[in-house]
Coordinates of C-alpha atoms and ligand atoms in Angstrom, one line a residue:
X1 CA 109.6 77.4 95.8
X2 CA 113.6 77.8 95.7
X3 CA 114.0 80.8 97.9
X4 CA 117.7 83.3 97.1
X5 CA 118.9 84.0 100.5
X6 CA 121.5 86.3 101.0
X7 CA 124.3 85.6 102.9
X8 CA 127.5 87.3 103.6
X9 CA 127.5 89.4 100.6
X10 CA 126.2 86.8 97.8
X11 CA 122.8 85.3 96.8
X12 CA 122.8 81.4 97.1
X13 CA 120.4 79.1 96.9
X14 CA 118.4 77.7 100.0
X15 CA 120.9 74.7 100.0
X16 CA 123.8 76.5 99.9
X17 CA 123.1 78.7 102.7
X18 CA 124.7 77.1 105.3
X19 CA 126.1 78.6 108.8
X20 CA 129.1 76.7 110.8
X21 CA 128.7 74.7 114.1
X22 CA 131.0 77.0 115.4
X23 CA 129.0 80.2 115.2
X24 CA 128.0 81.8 118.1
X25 CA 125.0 82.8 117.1
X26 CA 124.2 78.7 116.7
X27 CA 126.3 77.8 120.1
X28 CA 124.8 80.5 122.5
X29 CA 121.8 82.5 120.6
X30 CA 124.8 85.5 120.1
X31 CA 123.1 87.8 117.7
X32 CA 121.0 90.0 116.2
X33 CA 118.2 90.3 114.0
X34 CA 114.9 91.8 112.9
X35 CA 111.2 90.7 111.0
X36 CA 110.7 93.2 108.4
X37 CA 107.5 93.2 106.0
X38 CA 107.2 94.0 102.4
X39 CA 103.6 95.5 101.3
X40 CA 103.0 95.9 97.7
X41 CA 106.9 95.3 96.7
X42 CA 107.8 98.2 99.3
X43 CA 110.1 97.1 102.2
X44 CA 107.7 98.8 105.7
X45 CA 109.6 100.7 107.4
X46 CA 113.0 99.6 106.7
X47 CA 115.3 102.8 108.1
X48 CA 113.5 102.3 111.6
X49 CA 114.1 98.1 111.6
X50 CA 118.0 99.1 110.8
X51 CA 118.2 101.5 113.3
X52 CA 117.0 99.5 115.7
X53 CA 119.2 96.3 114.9
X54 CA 122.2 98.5 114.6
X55 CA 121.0 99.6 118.3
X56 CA 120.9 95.9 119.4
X57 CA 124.3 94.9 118.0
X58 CA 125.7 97.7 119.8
X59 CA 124.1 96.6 123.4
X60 CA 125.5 93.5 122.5
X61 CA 129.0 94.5 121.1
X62 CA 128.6 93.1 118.2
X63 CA 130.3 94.9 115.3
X64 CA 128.1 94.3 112.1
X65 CA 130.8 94.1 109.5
X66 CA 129.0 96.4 106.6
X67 CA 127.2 99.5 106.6
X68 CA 123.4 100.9 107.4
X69 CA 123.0 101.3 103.6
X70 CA 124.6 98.5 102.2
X71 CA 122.3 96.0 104.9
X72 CA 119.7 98.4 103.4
X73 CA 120.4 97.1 100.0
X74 CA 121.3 93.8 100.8
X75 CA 117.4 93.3 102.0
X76 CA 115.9 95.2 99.1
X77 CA 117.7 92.6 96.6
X78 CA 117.0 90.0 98.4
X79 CA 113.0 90.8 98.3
X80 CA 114.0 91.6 94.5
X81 CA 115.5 88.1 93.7
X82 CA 112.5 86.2 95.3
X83 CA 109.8 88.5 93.4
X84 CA 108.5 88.8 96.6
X85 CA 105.6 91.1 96.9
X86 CA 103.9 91.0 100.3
X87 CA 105.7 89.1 102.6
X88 CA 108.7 89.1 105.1
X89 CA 112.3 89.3 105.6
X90 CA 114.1 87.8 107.9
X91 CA 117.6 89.4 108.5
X92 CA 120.0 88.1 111.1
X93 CA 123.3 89.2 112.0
X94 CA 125.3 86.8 114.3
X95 CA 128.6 86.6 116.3
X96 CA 130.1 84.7 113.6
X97 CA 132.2 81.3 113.4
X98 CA 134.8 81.0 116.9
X99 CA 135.6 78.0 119.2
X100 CA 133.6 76.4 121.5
X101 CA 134.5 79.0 124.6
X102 CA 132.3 81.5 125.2
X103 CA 135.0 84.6 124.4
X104 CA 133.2 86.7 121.6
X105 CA 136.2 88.7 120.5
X106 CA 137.8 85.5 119.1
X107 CA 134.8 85.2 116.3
X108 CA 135.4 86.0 113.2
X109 CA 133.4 88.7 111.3
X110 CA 129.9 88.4 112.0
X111 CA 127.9 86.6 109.7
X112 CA 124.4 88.3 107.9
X113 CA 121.8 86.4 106.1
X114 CA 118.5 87.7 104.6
X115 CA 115.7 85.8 103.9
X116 CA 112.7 86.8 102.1
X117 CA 109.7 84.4 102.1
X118 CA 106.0 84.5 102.4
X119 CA 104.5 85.4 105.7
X120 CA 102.0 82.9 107.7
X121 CA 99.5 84.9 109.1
X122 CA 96.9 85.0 112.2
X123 CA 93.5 83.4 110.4
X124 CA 91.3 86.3 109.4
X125 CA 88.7 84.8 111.9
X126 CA 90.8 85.6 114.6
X127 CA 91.2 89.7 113.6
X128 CA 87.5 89.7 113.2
X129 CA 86.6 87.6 116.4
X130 CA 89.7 88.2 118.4
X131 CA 92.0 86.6 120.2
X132 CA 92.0 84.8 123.7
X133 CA 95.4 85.2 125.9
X134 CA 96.9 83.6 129.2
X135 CA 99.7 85.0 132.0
X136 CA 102.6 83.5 131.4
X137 CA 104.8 82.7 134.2
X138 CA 108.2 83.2 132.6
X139 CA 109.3 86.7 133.7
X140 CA 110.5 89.1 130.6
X141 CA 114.5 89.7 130.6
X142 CA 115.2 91.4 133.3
X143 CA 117.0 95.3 132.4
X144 CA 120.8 94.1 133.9
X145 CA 120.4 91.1 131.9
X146 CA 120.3 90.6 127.7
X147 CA 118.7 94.0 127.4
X148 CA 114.5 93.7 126.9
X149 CA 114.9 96.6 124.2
X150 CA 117.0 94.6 122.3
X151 CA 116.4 92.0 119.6
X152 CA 118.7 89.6 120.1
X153 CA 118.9 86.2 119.1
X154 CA 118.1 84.9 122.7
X155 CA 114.4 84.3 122.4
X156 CA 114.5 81.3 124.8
X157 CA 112.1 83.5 127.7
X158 CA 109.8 84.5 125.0
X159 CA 110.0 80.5 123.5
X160 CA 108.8 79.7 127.2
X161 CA 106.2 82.2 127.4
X162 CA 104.8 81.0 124.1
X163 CA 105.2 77.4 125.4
X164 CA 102.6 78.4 128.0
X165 CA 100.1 80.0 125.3
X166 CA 100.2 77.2 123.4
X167 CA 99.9 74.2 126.5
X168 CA 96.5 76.7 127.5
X169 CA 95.3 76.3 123.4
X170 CA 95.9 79.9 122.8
X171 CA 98.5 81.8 120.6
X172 CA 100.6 84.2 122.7
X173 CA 101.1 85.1 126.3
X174 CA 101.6 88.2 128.4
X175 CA 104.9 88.7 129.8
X176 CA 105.5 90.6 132.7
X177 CA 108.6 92.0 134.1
X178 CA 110.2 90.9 137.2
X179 CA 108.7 94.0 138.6
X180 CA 104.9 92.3 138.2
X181 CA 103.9 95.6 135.4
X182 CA 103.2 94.2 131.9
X183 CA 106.1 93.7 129.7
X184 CA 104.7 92.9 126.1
X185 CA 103.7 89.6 124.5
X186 CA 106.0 86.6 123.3
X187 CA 106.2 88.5 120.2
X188 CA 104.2 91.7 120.1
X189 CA 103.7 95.0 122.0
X190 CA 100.3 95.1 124.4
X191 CA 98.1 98.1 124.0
X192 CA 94.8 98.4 126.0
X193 CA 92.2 101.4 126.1
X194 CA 90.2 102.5 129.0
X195 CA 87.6 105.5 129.2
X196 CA 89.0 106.5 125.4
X197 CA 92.3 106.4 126.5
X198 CA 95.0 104.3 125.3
X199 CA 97.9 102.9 127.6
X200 CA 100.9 100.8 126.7
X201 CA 103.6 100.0 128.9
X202 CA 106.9 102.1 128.4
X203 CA 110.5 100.5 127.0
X204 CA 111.6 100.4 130.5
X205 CA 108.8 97.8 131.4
X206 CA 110.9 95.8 129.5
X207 CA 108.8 95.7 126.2
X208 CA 110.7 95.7 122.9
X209 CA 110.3 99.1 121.1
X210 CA 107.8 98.0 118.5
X211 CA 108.0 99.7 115.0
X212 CA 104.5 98.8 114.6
X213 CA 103.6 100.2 117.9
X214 CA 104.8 103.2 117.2
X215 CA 102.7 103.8 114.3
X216 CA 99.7 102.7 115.4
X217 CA 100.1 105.6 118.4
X218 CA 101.0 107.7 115.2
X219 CA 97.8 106.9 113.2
X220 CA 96.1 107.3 117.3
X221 CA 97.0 110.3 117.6
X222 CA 95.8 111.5 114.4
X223 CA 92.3 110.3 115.0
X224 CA 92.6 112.5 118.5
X225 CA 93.0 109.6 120.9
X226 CA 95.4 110.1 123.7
X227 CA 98.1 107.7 124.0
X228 CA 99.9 107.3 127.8
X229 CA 102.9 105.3 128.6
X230 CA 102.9 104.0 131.8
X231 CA 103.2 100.9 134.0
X232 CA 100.4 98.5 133.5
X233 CA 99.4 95.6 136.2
X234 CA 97.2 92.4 135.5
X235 CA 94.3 94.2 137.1
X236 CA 94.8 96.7 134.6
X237 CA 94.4 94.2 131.6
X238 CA 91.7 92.5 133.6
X239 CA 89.4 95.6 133.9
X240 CA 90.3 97.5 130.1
X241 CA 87.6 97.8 127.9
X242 CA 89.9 97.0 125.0
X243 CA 93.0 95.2 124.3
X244 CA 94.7 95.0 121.5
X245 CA 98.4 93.7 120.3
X246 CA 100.5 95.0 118.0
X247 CA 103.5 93.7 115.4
X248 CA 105.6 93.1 112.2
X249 CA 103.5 90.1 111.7
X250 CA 100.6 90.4 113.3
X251 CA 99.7 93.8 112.7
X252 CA 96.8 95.2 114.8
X253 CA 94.8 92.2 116.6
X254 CA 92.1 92.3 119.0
X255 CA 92.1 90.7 122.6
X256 CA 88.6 89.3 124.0
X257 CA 90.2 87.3 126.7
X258 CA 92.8 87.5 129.3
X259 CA 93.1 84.7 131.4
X260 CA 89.2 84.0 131.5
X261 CA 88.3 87.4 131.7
X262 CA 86.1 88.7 129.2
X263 CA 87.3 92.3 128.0
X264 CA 84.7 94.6 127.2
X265 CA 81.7 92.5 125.6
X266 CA 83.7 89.9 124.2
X267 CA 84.5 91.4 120.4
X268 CA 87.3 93.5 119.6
X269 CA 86.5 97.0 120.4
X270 CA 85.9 100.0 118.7
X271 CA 89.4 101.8 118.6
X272 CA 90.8 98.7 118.0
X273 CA 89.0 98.0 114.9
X274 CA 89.7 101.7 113.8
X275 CA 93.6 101.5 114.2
X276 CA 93.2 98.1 112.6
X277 CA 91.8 99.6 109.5
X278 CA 94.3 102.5 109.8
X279 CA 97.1 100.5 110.1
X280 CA 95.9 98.1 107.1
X281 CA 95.1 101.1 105.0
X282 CA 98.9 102.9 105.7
X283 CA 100.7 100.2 104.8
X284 CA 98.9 99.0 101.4
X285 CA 99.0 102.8 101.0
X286 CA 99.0 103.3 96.7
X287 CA 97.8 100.1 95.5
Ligands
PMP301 N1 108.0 92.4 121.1 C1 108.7 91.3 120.8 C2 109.4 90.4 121.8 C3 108.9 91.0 119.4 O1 109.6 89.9 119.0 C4 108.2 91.8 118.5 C5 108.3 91.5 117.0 N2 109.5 91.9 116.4 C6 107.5 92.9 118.9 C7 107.4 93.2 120.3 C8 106.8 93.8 117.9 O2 107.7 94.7 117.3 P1 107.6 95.2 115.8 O3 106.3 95.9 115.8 O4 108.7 96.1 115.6 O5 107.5 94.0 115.0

């Protein structure tokens, strides 16, 4: 289907949305830009994704050239013209079009396209059996580097990371952080629970505030469960007795596997089944 996307102020047509060679988002990965869903022709969540890639542009000195609101309303048209009901939007903010040096200051205003589309899901199989995972070797952005908290355009570690998954037949990777403590996934946030008790690792581990994240530990602590940030090694995934990952896309899934380690008895656990349901019941909230 013809997809609307949005860019720099107008809806065009898939064809005519075209970005210049000389952007630096193209040349050097110099940008920002967020996954968003839409559940039952509601946009999920949308203040918190904004906030957070205003945040990222900001690390990044990059001025986006229109407001919070008017980026608000920029996606929720966009989601409009494609009659999209459940799916996704993909908004991206970049340097904009300058010369072939690296200097950002001599781009022009940065350029924003939204794209709403379908969203490719996990296969249900895999919620419902779970999902095996490797190490990867590729270290997580290090904090004096492109900052981990922010989502940048620079994916190229978490590309590498995912690279591994995929050479070791499975579909994402831990990262960890050139301190050895778990970072996140390739493209989720990494939750595990031990003796009722769940533990992620903290923003400074180098793990990309997830939106998700934090409402699963929402929805967590409603059911009573205590949530702990702290530092998390291997041994601590190896030895959990559940694992679970969570994100824009794929929600709340299960982990049975960590580098050929079973965790717990091989199904997704208990909790993680609960804050599965929670989190699918929250967001089709009022169909
Ligand atoms: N970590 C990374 C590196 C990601 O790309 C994502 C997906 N945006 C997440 C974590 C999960 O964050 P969220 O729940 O906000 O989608």
């Amino acid at each position: 289907m013809a997809l609307k996307i949005w860019l720099d102020g107008k809806l065009v047509d898939t064809e005519e949305a075209k970005i210049s060679v000389f952007d630096h988002g193209l040349l050097y990965g110099d940008g920002v830009f967020e996954g968003i869903r839409v559940y039952n022709g509601r946009v999920f969540e949308l203040d918190a994704h904004i906030k957070r890639l205003y945040e990222s542009a900001k690390a990044i000195r990059l001025t986006i050239p229109i407001s919070q609101n008017d980026i608000s309303l920029a996606a929720e048209e966009t989601v409009k013209a494609n009659n999209i009901t459940d799916g996704y939007i993909r908004l991206v903010v970049t340097r904009g079009s300058g010369t072939l040096g690296l200097n950002p200051f001599i781009c022009k205003n940065g350029s924003i396209f939204i794209i709403a589309d379908s969203i490719q899901l996990y296969p249900e199989e895999l919620y419902e059996k779970g999902m095996r995972i490797i190490s990867a070797t590729t270290v997580r952005n290090h904090p004096l580097a492109t900052p981990p908290q922010a989502k940048t355009m620079n994916y190229l570690n978490n590309i590498l990371a995912k690279i591994e998954a995929l050479d070791n037949d499975v579909p994402e990777a831990i990262m960890y952080n050139h301190e050895g403590y778990v970072a996140e996934a390739s493209g989720d946030n990494i939750l595990i629970v031990k003796d009722g008790v769940i533990y992620t690792p903290p923003a400074e581990a180098g793990a990309l505030p997830g939106i998700t994240r934090s409402i699963v530990i929402e929805l967590a602590k409603e059911e009573n469960l205590q949530v702990v940030e702290k530092n998390l090694t291997r041994f601590d995934l190896y030895v959990c007795d559940e694992f679970f990952l969570t994100g824009t896309a794929a929600e709340v899934i299960g982990i049975v596997e960590v580098d050929g380690r079973t965790i717990g008895d091989g199904r997704p656990g208990p909790i993680t089944n609960l804050l599965r349901k929670k989190f699918f019941e929250y967001t089709r909230k009022g169909e």
